[in-house]
Coordinates of C-alpha atoms in Angstrom, one line a residue:
Chain J
M1 CA -5.8 -6.2 -28.2
L2 CA -3.7 -9.1 -26.6
A3 CA -0.3 -7.7 -28.5
V4 CA -1.1 -4.1 -27.6
R5 CA -1.3 -5.2 -23.9
V6 CA 1.7 -7.3 -23.8
L7 CA 3.9 -4.7 -25.6
G8 CA 2.4 -2.2 -23.0
T9 CA 3.9 -4.6 -20.2
L10 CA 7.0 -4.9 -22.3
A11 CA 7.9 -1.0 -21.9
I12 CA 6.6 -0.3 -18.4
L13 CA 9.4 -3.1 -17.9
F14 CA 11.7 -1.4 -20.1
V15 CA 11.5 1.8 -18.6
L16 CA 11.7 0.4 -15.1
S17 CA 14.8 -1.8 -15.9
I18 CA 16.5 2.0 -17.0
I19 CA 15.5 3.5 -13.6
V20 CA 16.6 0.1 -11.1
F21 CA 20.2 0.5 -13.3
S22 CA 20.4 4.2 -12.9
M23 CA 19.5 4.0 -9.1
L24 CA 23.4 2.9 -8.8
H25 CA 24.5 5.6 -10.1
L26 CA 22.0 8.2 -8.7
A27 CA 22.9 6.8 -5.0
P28 CA 24.3 9.3 -2.8
G29 CA 27.7 8.5 -1.8
D30 CA 31.2 7.7 -4.4
L31 CA 29.7 4.4 -6.4
V32 CA 33.1 2.9 -6.2
K33 CA 33.0 2.9 -2.1
T34 CA 29.6 1.6 -2.4
L35 CA 30.5 -1.5 -4.8
L36 CA 33.9 -1.8 -1.9
G37 CA 31.2 -2.1 0.9
T38 CA 33.3 -2.8 3.9
R39 CA 37.0 -3.8 1.8
P40 CA 39.4 -1.0 2.2
A41 CA 39.6 1.4 -0.3
S42 CA 43.1 0.9 -1.7
P43 CA 43.9 1.9 -4.8
E44 CA 44.3 -1.4 -6.3
A45 CA 40.9 -2.7 -5.1
V46 CA 39.3 0.7 -6.5
A47 CA 41.2 -0.4 -9.7
A48 CA 39.7 -3.9 -9.5
I49 CA 35.8 -3.0 -8.7
R50 CA 36.4 0.4 -11.7
E51 CA 37.9 -2.8 -14.0
Q52 CA 34.8 -5.3 -12.8
Y53 CA 32.1 -3.1 -12.9
H54 CA 33.2 -1.5 -16.3
L55 CA 32.8 1.7 -15.2
D56 CA 35.1 3.5 -17.1
D57 CA 32.3 2.6 -19.9
P58 CA 29.9 4.8 -21.5
L59 CA 26.7 4.6 -19.7
P60 CA 24.4 3.1 -22.1
V61 CA 27.3 0.0 -23.0
Q62 CA 27.1 -0.3 -19.2
Y63 CA 23.6 -0.8 -18.8
L64 CA 22.9 -3.1 -21.8
R65 CA 25.9 -5.3 -20.5
W66 CA 23.9 -5.3 -17.1
L67 CA 20.5 -5.8 -18.9
G68 CA 22.8 -9.1 -20.7
G69 CA 23.1 -10.3 -17.1
V70 CA 20.5 -9.7 -15.9
L71 CA 18.3 -11.9 -18.4
T72 CA 20.6 -14.8 -17.8
G73 CA 20.0 -14.5 -14.7
D74 CA 23.4 -13.0 -13.3
F75 CA 22.8 -10.2 -11.1
G76 CA 26.4 -9.2 -9.7
Q77 CA 27.5 -10.3 -6.1
S78 CA 26.0 -9.4 -2.8
I79 CA 28.7 -6.9 -1.1
R80 CA 27.0 -7.5 2.7
L81 CA 26.4 -11.8 2.1
Q82 CA 29.6 -12.3 -0.4
T83 CA 27.9 -14.0 -2.6
S84 CA 26.1 -13.8 -5.9
V85 CA 22.9 -11.9 -5.7
A86 CA 20.8 -15.1 -7.2
D87 CA 22.3 -17.6 -4.3
A88 CA 21.0 -15.1 -1.8
I89 CA 17.3 -14.7 -3.4
G90 CA 17.0 -18.3 -4.3
S91 CA 18.1 -19.5 -0.3
R92 CA 15.3 -17.3 0.7
L93 CA 12.8 -17.6 -2.0
G94 CA 10.9 -20.8 -0.7
L95 CA 10.2 -19.4 2.5
T96 CA 8.7 -16.6 1.1
L97 CA 7.0 -18.6 -1.6
A98 CA 5.4 -20.7 1.1
L99 CA 4.5 -17.9 3.5
C100 CA 2.6 -16.3 0.4
G101 CA 1.2 -19.4 -0.5
L102 CA -0.7 -20.0 2.7
A103 CA -2.0 -16.5 3.4
F104 CA -2.8 -16.4 -0.4
V105 CA -5.1 -20.0 1.0
A106 CA -6.3 -18.6 3.8
A107 CA -7.5 -15.2 2.4
I108 CA -9.3 -17.1 -0.6
G109 CA -10.9 -19.7 1.7
T110 CA -12.1 -17.4 4.5
G111 CA -12.8 -14.1 2.2
I112 CA -15.0 -15.9 -0.9
P113 CA -17.4 -17.9 1.6
L114 CA -17.7 -14.6 3.9
G115 CA -18.0 -12.2 0.7
V116 CA -21.0 -15.0 -0.7
Q117 CA -22.8 -15.3 2.7
S118 CA -22.4 -11.6 3.5
A119 CA -24.5 -10.8 0.3
V120 CA -27.0 -13.2 0.4
R121 CA -27.9 -11.9 3.1
A122 CA -27.2 -8.4 3.1
G123 CA -27.5 -6.2 6.3
G124 CA -27.8 -9.4 8.7
V125 CA -25.4 -9.8 11.2
L126 CA -23.0 -11.8 9.7
D127 CA -22.9 -9.2 7.0
R128 CA -22.1 -6.2 9.5
V129 CA -19.6 -8.6 11.4
G130 CA -17.8 -9.5 8.0
T131 CA -17.9 -5.5 6.9
A132 CA -16.5 -4.6 10.6
L133 CA -13.6 -7.2 10.0
G134 CA -13.4 -6.4 6.8
V135 CA -12.4 -2.4 7.6
I136 CA -10.2 -3.8 10.4
G137 CA -8.1 -5.9 7.8
L138 CA -8.3 -3.0 5.3
S139 CA -7.1 0.0 8.0
A140 CA -4.4 -2.3 10.0
P141 CA -1.1 -2.6 9.4
T142 CA 0.3 -5.9 8.7
F143 CA 2.9 -5.0 11.5
A144 CA 0.3 -3.9 14.0
V145 CA -2.1 -6.6 13.4
G146 CA 1.4 -9.2 13.7
L147 CA 2.5 -7.4 16.6
L148 CA -1.1 -8.1 18.7
L149 CA -1.4 -11.7 17.5
L150 CA 2.2 -12.1 19.2
Y151 CA 0.7 -11.0 22.1
V152 CA -2.2 -13.1 22.4
F153 CA -1.4 -16.5 20.5
A154 CA 2.6 -16.4 21.9
Y155 CA 2.7 -14.5 25.0
Y156 CA -0.5 -14.9 26.9
L157 CA -1.5 -18.3 25.2
P158 CA 1.7 -19.9 24.1
I159 CA 0.8 -22.3 21.6
F160 CA 2.4 -20.7 18.7
P161 CA 6.8 -19.6 18.4
V162 CA 7.8 -16.1 19.1
Y163 CA 10.0 -15.9 15.6
G164 CA 12.0 -17.6 13.4
G165 CA 11.8 -19.6 10.3
G166 CA 12.6 -22.8 12.1
R167 CA 14.1 -26.0 11.3
G168 CA 12.9 -28.5 9.1
P169 CA 9.4 -28.3 6.3
L170 CA 7.3 -29.4 9.6
D171 CA 8.5 -26.8 11.7
T172 CA 8.8 -24.0 9.0
L173 CA 5.4 -24.5 8.7
Y174 CA 4.3 -24.3 12.5
H175 CA 6.8 -21.4 12.3
L176 CA 4.6 -19.7 9.2
I177 CA 1.7 -20.2 10.6
L178 CA 0.8 -17.2 12.6
P179 CA 3.1 -14.8 10.1
A180 CA 0.4 -16.3 7.4
I181 CA -2.1 -15.1 9.1
T182 CA -1.2 -11.5 9.8
L183 CA -0.9 -11.7 6.3
A184 CA -4.3 -13.0 5.6
A185 CA -5.7 -10.4 7.4
G186 CA -5.0 -8.0 5.0
L187 CA -5.9 -9.9 2.1
G188 CA -8.8 -11.6 3.2
A189 CA -10.4 -8.2 3.8
I190 CA -9.8 -7.1 0.3
V191 CA -11.1 -10.6 -1.3
L192 CA -14.2 -10.2 0.9
K193 CA -15.1 -6.6 -0.5
L194 CA -14.4 -7.9 -3.8
T195 CA -16.6 -10.8 -3.5
R196 CA -19.5 -9.0 -1.3
T197 CA -19.4 -6.4 -3.8
A198 CA -19.9 -8.3 -7.0
M199 CA -22.1 -10.6 -5.6
L200 CA -24.6 -8.2 -4.2
R201 CA -24.5 -6.8 -8.5
E202 CA -25.4 -10.1 -9.2
L203 CA -28.0 -11.4 -7.3
D204 CA -29.8 -8.2 -8.4
A205 CA -29.6 -9.0 -12.4
D206 CA -32.2 -10.2 -14.4
Y207 CA -30.9 -13.6 -14.5
V208 CA -30.8 -14.5 -11.0
T209 CA -34.7 -13.1 -11.0
S210 CA -35.5 -15.5 -13.6
A211 CA -33.5 -18.6 -12.4
R212 CA -35.4 -18.2 -9.1
A213 CA -38.4 -17.7 -10.9
R214 CA -38.2 -20.7 -12.7
G215 CA -37.5 -22.8 -9.3
I216 CA -34.3 -23.3 -10.0
P217 CA -32.7 -24.6 -6.7
E218 CA -30.8 -21.5 -4.6
G219 CA -27.8 -23.3 -4.4
R220 CA -27.5 -23.5 -8.3
V221 CA -28.4 -19.6 -8.7
R222 CA -25.9 -18.9 -6.3
R223 CA -23.2 -21.1 -7.9
L224 CA -24.2 -18.9 -11.4
A225 CA -24.6 -16.0 -9.7
L226 CA -20.1 -16.4 -8.5
R227 CA -19.0 -17.4 -11.5
N228 CA -20.2 -14.5 -13.2
A229 CA -18.9 -12.3 -9.9
A230 CA -15.9 -14.3 -10.4
I231 CA -14.7 -11.7 -13.4
P232 CA -14.2 -8.5 -11.1
I233 CA -12.7 -10.6 -8.0
V234 CA -9.7 -12.5 -10.3
T235 CA -9.7 -8.5 -11.6
G236 CA -8.5 -7.9 -8.5
A237 CA -5.6 -10.4 -8.2
S238 CA -3.2 -7.6 -9.6
L239 CA -4.6 -5.2 -5.8
L240 CA -3.7 -8.5 -3.9
L241 CA -0.7 -8.6 -5.4
T242 CA 0.5 -5.5 -4.6
F243 CA -0.8 -5.6 -1.2
L244 CA 1.3 -9.2 -1.1
V245 CA 4.6 -7.5 -1.7
G246 CA 4.6 -4.8 1.3
G247 CA 2.8 -7.2 3.2
T248 CA 5.6 -9.9 3.0
V249 CA 8.1 -7.4 3.7
L250 CA 6.3 -6.5 7.1
A251 CA 5.2 -9.7 8.6
E252 CA 8.6 -11.2 7.7
T253 CA 10.6 -8.0 9.7
T254 CA 7.6 -8.6 12.4
Y255 CA 8.4 -12.2 13.1
A256 CA 12.0 -12.0 11.9
L257 CA 11.7 -14.9 9.1
P258 CA 14.6 -15.3 7.0
G259 CA 12.7 -14.4 3.6
L260 CA 13.2 -12.0 0.6
G261 CA 11.1 -9.4 2.3
T262 CA 13.9 -9.5 5.2
L263 CA 16.5 -9.6 2.8
L264 CA 15.0 -6.1 0.7
Q265 CA 14.8 -4.4 4.3
D266 CA 18.5 -5.6 5.2
S267 CA 19.9 -5.1 1.7
V268 CA 18.4 -1.3 1.7
L269 CA 19.5 -0.7 5.2
F270 CA 23.3 -1.6 3.9
K271 CA 23.0 -0.1 0.8
D272 CA 23.7 -3.7 -0.6
L273 CA 22.5 -2.2 -4.4
A274 CA 23.0 -4.8 -6.3
V275 CA 20.1 -7.1 -4.3
V276 CA 18.2 -3.7 -3.7
Q277 CA 18.1 -4.1 -7.7
A278 CA 17.3 -7.8 -8.4
L279 CA 14.8 -7.9 -5.9
T280 CA 12.5 -4.6 -7.0
L281 CA 13.1 -6.0 -11.0
L282 CA 11.8 -9.1 -10.2
V283 CA 8.8 -7.7 -8.0
A284 CA 8.2 -5.9 -11.2
L285 CA 8.5 -8.4 -13.3
V286 CA 5.9 -10.8 -10.6
I287 CA 3.6 -8.2 -11.2
A288 CA 3.2 -7.4 -14.6
V289 CA 3.0 -11.1 -15.6
I290 CA 0.4 -11.7 -12.8
A291 CA -1.6 -8.6 -14.5
L292 CA -1.3 -10.2 -17.7
L293 CA -2.3 -13.4 -16.5
A294 CA -5.6 -11.7 -15.0
D295 CA -6.3 -10.4 -18.0
L296 CA -6.3 -13.7 -19.6
A297 CA -8.0 -15.1 -17.2
Y298 CA -10.8 -12.4 -18.1
L299 CA -11.0 -14.0 -21.3
L300 CA -11.3 -17.3 -20.2
L301 CA -14.0 -16.7 -17.4
D302 CA -16.0 -14.2 -20.1
P303 CA -17.4 -15.4 -23.4
R304 CA -18.6 -11.8 -24.3
V305 CA -14.9 -10.0 -24.1
R306 CA -13.5 -13.7 -25.9
A307 CA -15.9 -13.0 -28.8
K308 CA -15.0 -9.2 -29.1
G309 CA -11.6 -9.4 -28.5
G310 CA -11.3 -12.5 -31.2
T311 CA -12.5 -9.8 -33.9
A312 CA -10.3 -7.2 -32.6
Chain E
M1 CA -13.4 25.0 -3.0
S2 CA -16.2 26.7 -1.5
A3 CA -18.4 24.6 -3.4
S4 CA -17.4 21.3 -3.0
L5 CA -17.0 22.5 1.4
G6 CA -20.3 23.3 1.1
A7 CA -21.4 19.5 -0.3
V8 CA -19.7 18.2 3.1
G9 CA -21.6 20.4 5.1
V10 CA -24.9 18.8 3.3
A11 CA -23.3 15.9 3.9
F12 CA -23.3 16.7 8.3
R13 CA -26.7 18.4 7.8
R14 CA -28.9 15.4 6.7
R15 CA -30.1 13.6 9.5
G16 CA -29.3 10.4 11.0
V17 CA -25.4 10.5 11.5
P18 CA -24.8 6.7 12.1
A19 CA -23.6 5.9 15.5
T20 CA -20.1 4.1 14.5
V21 CA -19.0 7.4 12.0
I22 CA -19.9 9.8 15.4
V23 CA -17.6 6.8 17.4
C24 CA -15.0 7.5 14.6
L25 CA -15.2 11.1 14.4
V26 CA -14.8 10.8 18.7
V27 CA -11.5 8.8 17.9
L28 CA -10.7 11.7 15.1
A29 CA -11.2 14.4 17.1
A30 CA -9.2 13.0 20.3
A31 CA -6.0 12.4 17.3
F32 CA -6.4 15.9 16.6
L33 CA -6.0 17.0 20.0
A34 CA -2.6 14.9 20.4
V35 CA -1.2 16.4 17.6
V36 CA -1.7 19.9 18.7
L37 CA -1.3 19.4 22.3
G38 CA 1.0 16.7 22.4
P39 CA 4.2 19.4 21.7
V40 CA 2.6 21.2 24.6
L41 CA 1.8 18.6 27.1
F42 CA 5.0 16.5 26.6
P43 CA 7.5 18.8 25.4
E44 CA 10.5 16.1 26.7
A45 CA 8.9 13.2 25.6
T46 CA 12.0 11.6 23.9
K47 CA 13.9 12.7 27.2
Q48 CA 15.7 9.8 27.9
D49 CA 16.2 8.6 31.7
I50 CA 18.0 5.2 32.5
L51 CA 17.4 5.6 36.2
S52 CA 13.4 5.0 35.5
S53 CA 14.0 2.3 32.4
L54 CA 11.6 -0.7 31.9
M55 CA 8.7 0.1 34.6
P56 CA 6.2 -1.5 34.2
A57 CA 2.6 -0.1 33.5
G58 CA 1.3 1.3 36.5
S59 CA 4.1 2.7 38.1
P60 CA 3.7 6.3 40.2
G61 CA 4.3 9.1 37.8
H62 CA 4.0 6.0 34.7
P63 CA 0.9 5.1 34.2
L64 CA 2.2 3.2 31.2
G65 CA 5.1 2.3 32.3
T66 CA 8.6 3.4 30.2
D67 CA 10.9 2.1 27.9
E68 CA 14.1 0.5 28.2
L69 CA 15.4 4.3 27.4
G70 CA 13.6 5.6 30.5
R71 CA 11.0 7.2 28.2
D72 CA 7.1 7.5 29.8
I73 CA 4.9 5.6 27.5
L74 CA 1.9 8.2 27.6
A75 CA 4.2 11.0 27.2
L76 CA 6.1 9.4 23.7
T77 CA 2.8 8.1 22.2
V78 CA 0.6 11.5 23.1
A79 CA 3.6 13.6 21.7
G80 CA 4.2 11.0 18.7
A81 CA 0.5 11.4 17.5
A82 CA 2.0 14.7 15.4
S83 CA 4.5 12.8 13.4
A84 CA 2.2 9.6 13.0
L85 CA -1.0 12.1 11.4
V86 CA 0.9 15.2 9.9
G87 CA 2.7 13.5 7.3
P88 CA -0.2 11.1 5.8
V89 CA -2.7 14.0 6.0
C90 CA 0.3 16.4 3.8
V91 CA 0.3 13.2 1.5
A92 CA -3.1 12.9 1.0
V93 CA -3.8 16.6 0.8
G94 CA -0.3 16.7 -1.9
S95 CA -1.3 14.0 -3.8
M96 CA -5.3 15.4 -4.1
L97 CA -3.7 18.5 -5.7
L98 CA -1.6 17.0 -7.9
G99 CA -4.4 14.6 -9.3
I100 CA -6.6 18.0 -9.5
L101 CA -3.9 19.5 -11.7
L102 CA -2.6 16.6 -13.7
G103 CA -6.3 14.5 -13.8
T104 CA -8.0 17.8 -15.1
L105 CA -5.3 18.5 -17.9
A106 CA -5.1 14.9 -18.9
G107 CA -8.9 14.9 -18.9
Y108 CA -10.0 18.1 -20.3
E109 CA -7.0 19.0 -22.9
R110 CA -6.8 14.8 -24.1
G111 CA -4.3 15.0 -26.8
P112 CA -0.3 14.4 -26.3
L113 CA -0.8 15.8 -22.8
D114 CA -3.2 13.0 -21.8
F115 CA -1.2 10.5 -23.4
V116 CA 1.9 11.2 -21.4
I117 CA -0.1 12.1 -18.0
S118 CA -2.0 8.3 -18.5
R119 CA 1.8 6.6 -19.2
W120 CA 3.1 8.5 -16.4
T121 CA 0.4 6.6 -13.7
D122 CA 1.0 3.7 -15.7
L123 CA 4.7 3.3 -15.1
L124 CA 3.9 4.6 -11.1
L125 CA 1.2 2.1 -10.5
A126 CA 3.1 -0.7 -12.0
L127 CA 5.6 -1.0 -8.5
P128 CA 3.9 -1.2 -5.1
V129 CA 4.0 1.8 -2.9
L130 CA 5.6 0.5 -0.5
L131 CA 8.2 -1.4 -2.3
A132 CA 9.2 1.8 -4.2
A133 CA 8.8 4.1 -1.2
I134 CA 11.1 1.8 0.7
V135 CA 14.0 1.0 -1.9
V136 CA 13.8 5.1 -2.5
S137 CA 13.9 6.2 0.6
G138 CA 16.2 3.7 1.9
V139 CA 18.6 3.8 -1.0
F140 CA 18.6 7.6 -1.0
G141 CA 18.0 8.5 2.7
G142 CA 16.2 11.5 3.3
G143 CA 14.4 13.0 6.2
Y144 CA 10.2 13.0 7.3
W145 CA 9.3 15.4 4.4
T146 CA 11.5 13.6 1.7
T147 CA 9.3 11.1 2.5
V148 CA 6.1 12.7 2.7
A149 CA 7.0 14.3 -0.9
L150 CA 8.1 10.5 -2.2
L151 CA 4.3 9.3 -0.7
V152 CA 2.7 12.2 -2.7
L153 CA 4.6 11.0 -5.9
L154 CA 3.8 7.5 -5.3
F155 CA -0.1 8.1 -4.7
S156 CA -1.0 10.5 -7.3
P157 CA -1.6 8.0 -9.6
S158 CA -5.1 7.0 -8.3
D159 CA -6.2 10.9 -8.0
I160 CA -5.2 11.6 -11.4
R161 CA -6.9 8.8 -12.9
I162 CA -9.9 9.3 -10.5
V163 CA -10.1 12.9 -11.3
R164 CA -9.1 12.5 -15.2
A165 CA -12.4 9.9 -15.3
G166 CA -15.1 12.4 -13.8
V167 CA -13.5 15.1 -16.1
L168 CA -14.0 12.8 -19.3
E169 CA -17.3 12.3 -18.4
Q170 CA -18.2 15.9 -17.5
S171 CA -16.5 17.7 -20.5
A172 CA -19.0 15.7 -22.8
R173 CA -22.2 17.8 -20.8
P174 CA -23.9 20.7 -22.5
Y175 CA -23.0 23.1 -19.6
I176 CA -19.4 22.7 -20.9
E177 CA -20.1 23.4 -24.4
A178 CA -22.4 26.3 -23.5
A179 CA -19.1 27.7 -21.0
Q180 CA -16.9 27.2 -24.2
M181 CA -19.6 28.9 -26.2
L182 CA -19.0 32.1 -24.1
S183 CA -15.8 31.8 -25.0
L184 CA -14.3 31.5 -21.5
S185 CA -10.4 30.6 -20.8
R186 CA -10.0 27.2 -20.6
W187 CA -8.6 27.6 -17.1
R188 CA -12.0 28.9 -15.8
V189 CA -14.0 26.4 -17.6
M190 CA -11.7 23.5 -16.0
F191 CA -11.1 24.8 -12.5
R192 CA -15.0 27.2 -12.1
H193 CA -16.9 24.9 -14.0
I194 CA -15.6 21.4 -14.0
L195 CA -13.6 21.0 -10.7
P196 CA -17.0 21.6 -8.4
N197 CA -18.7 18.4 -10.3
V198 CA -15.7 15.8 -9.8
S199 CA -14.9 17.4 -6.1
S200 CA -17.2 14.9 -4.3
L201 CA -15.1 11.9 -6.0
V202 CA -11.7 14.0 -5.2
I203 CA -12.1 14.8 -1.7
T204 CA -13.9 11.2 -0.9
N205 CA -10.6 9.7 -2.4
A206 CA -8.7 12.0 -0.5
M207 CA -10.0 11.0 2.7
L208 CA -9.2 7.5 2.0
N209 CA -5.8 7.8 1.3
V210 CA -5.2 9.5 4.2
A211 CA -5.8 5.8 6.0
F212 CA -3.7 4.1 3.4
A213 CA -1.3 7.2 3.3
L214 CA -1.1 6.4 7.7
V215 CA -0.4 2.9 7.1
A216 CA 2.1 3.6 4.5
F217 CA 3.7 6.0 6.5
S218 CA 3.8 3.9 9.9
S219 CA 5.0 0.8 8.1
L220 CA 8.0 2.6 6.7
S221 CA 9.2 4.4 10.3
F222 CA 8.4 0.7 11.6
L223 CA 10.6 -0.5 8.8
G224 CA 13.3 2.2 9.9
V225 CA 13.0 4.1 6.9
G226 CA 11.6 7.6 6.9
V227 CA 11.7 8.6 11.0
P228 CA 14.6 9.4 12.0
P229 CA 15.9 7.5 15.5
G230 CA 14.6 8.9 18.7
T231 CA 11.8 10.7 16.9
A232 CA 8.7 10.1 19.0
D233 CA 6.5 8.5 16.6
W234 CA 3.7 5.4 16.4
G235 CA 5.8 3.0 14.1
R236 CA 9.0 3.9 15.3
Q237 CA 8.0 3.7 18.7
L238 CA 6.8 -0.2 17.9
T239 CA 10.6 -1.0 16.6
D240 CA 12.0 0.1 19.4
S241 CA 9.9 -1.3 21.6
R242 CA 10.1 -4.7 19.8
A243 CA 12.9 -5.8 22.1
I244 CA 10.9 -5.0 25.4
M245 CA 7.3 -6.2 24.2
F246 CA 7.1 -8.8 26.7
D247 CA 8.5 -6.8 29.3
N248 CA 6.3 -4.1 29.4
P249 CA 3.7 -4.8 27.0
A250 CA 1.4 -1.5 27.1
A251 CA 5.0 -0.2 25.1
V252 CA 3.8 -2.0 22.1
I253 CA 0.3 -2.8 22.5
V254 CA -0.8 1.4 23.0
P255 CA 0.7 2.7 19.9
A256 CA -0.3 -0.7 17.4
V257 CA -3.8 -0.1 18.7
L258 CA -3.9 3.6 17.7
I259 CA -2.8 3.2 14.5
I260 CA -5.3 1.0 13.8
A261 CA -8.1 2.9 15.6
V262 CA -7.3 5.6 13.5
A263 CA -7.0 4.2 10.4
C264 CA -10.2 2.5 10.9
A265 CA -12.1 5.8 11.9
V266 CA -10.4 7.7 8.6
N267 CA -11.4 4.5 6.3
L268 CA -15.5 4.2 7.9
V269 CA -15.5 8.0 7.6
G270 CA -14.5 8.1 4.6
D271 CA -16.6 5.5 2.9
W272 CA -19.9 7.2 4.9
L273 CA -18.9 10.4 3.5
G274 CA -17.9 9.3 0.0
Q275 CA -21.6 7.6 0.0
R276 CA -23.5 10.4 1.4
L277 CA -21.8 13.0 -1.2
T278 CA -22.3 10.7 -4.3
R279 CA -25.9 10.6 -3.1
S280 CA -26.4 14.4 -2.8
G281 CA -25.7 15.5 -6.0
G282 CA -22.4 14.6 -7.0
L283 CA -21.1 12.0 -9.5
A284 CA -22.9 8.6 -8.9

């Protein structure tokens, strides 16, 4: 069961790596010119590029050589930044991780309690307000929310900086608050919806009625229900991650933060393909691993699945 | 399709359309008018006029002011509705049709065809839509309709999965066995007998896809991918007006609020339609 799942993930990553590798060869325009970037195309430079990228080898050999590099952390050179791709990504990873982490904590911290309360008092004022906020959070594009928040909290009420990444850890954190809230709006809406649906179903279950009939305090009953509701919430983690990837690009662009999202956007517009390839693979890998971990968490959370998985 | 349109009609005829849904339908009707009348009312919306650049909202002749190129914000916004809304609707309809075709084939024929189609959806679902769209559209270039085609492809897995699941569930039922006993052709069974019974799911999903496609489309044009510079388009307008956002706030606030309002309206109408359709005899 688990082995099949792991093999399936590896197969998808393998196919994706072939697609990502072919991107360099399928991109319109002359490959050598793309790789040269802004350097002049003298015959020596062209020969050097052909030599450096082994362009005269058969494609499968080129692919295997590229894959070998990728697996050892060598993604090649960025033609735009004139550094190795690994360095370009490494220097920006921290900011993106901090932004996503903050947004994630904010989304979980508001989405789950609000979702539980909405389900407990379904149809009440809080539920209706929560549902309305959820619809806006799910529908509104990240950049539109970001721009509107900029007006409110950086222009009309100048509490937060307009853009940039800030200097030093504390200043960076300060610069990240508004982008994190922007990102958390969409994330929190997804968490809220998942939590509310799952809790409504659990609170309707027989074991809740029976627990209440036995006089078990309401707080403990809700904790029991939440534990069971955790499974669909955790399974939705890949949904959150998919949103987070697109959202980070948009939030970083809106607030001009020097993170991986802006790196991707700049590299795409500049046709700096080595960076685009590396980032695409990286995202695919992270998503695949998180989806696997979500499945494993499913085993930990649900003893019934664990028992079945053990025998199968 | 007439059966499914009938189902929509039933949903509307029932009493008690909630007030929020009515508000949403009004918003959508206004957006539709802007799409149809925009090019007629403001044929020269993208015409630049440096003499009248950066006028604040409330200026004579320019109720919402102008941007730094002297384009009237009101005209640009109304004219931009077509670009911002037609693409997403085409994406939703296109991926619905692709989903119906591939999903029905996979669910009814099963076997190797099902395996291939299902692995194809697995592969597409492994990458976030927005990331794939940014990379492909940015690296390979391509204009508006290439982006529409790309998004159709990227949106189709959810449609394929929903149709496939519905068809799998239906094809085990007695009426399908009866149709097969009458030796009706498989295409007739698939599209005349099974399809009407999964249509409510398909329509609801297409409606919700319009909202997602609207967000994806405007996100792409905000990032400078998909819609060429100088086009009247809400997402593009937001990027172009970033530099002047504090000089003439209307240039950014109006399109941003419109994108949010239309996306919310589509989502709410989609949700409501979904509840109505599933309650009125479609699949639970």
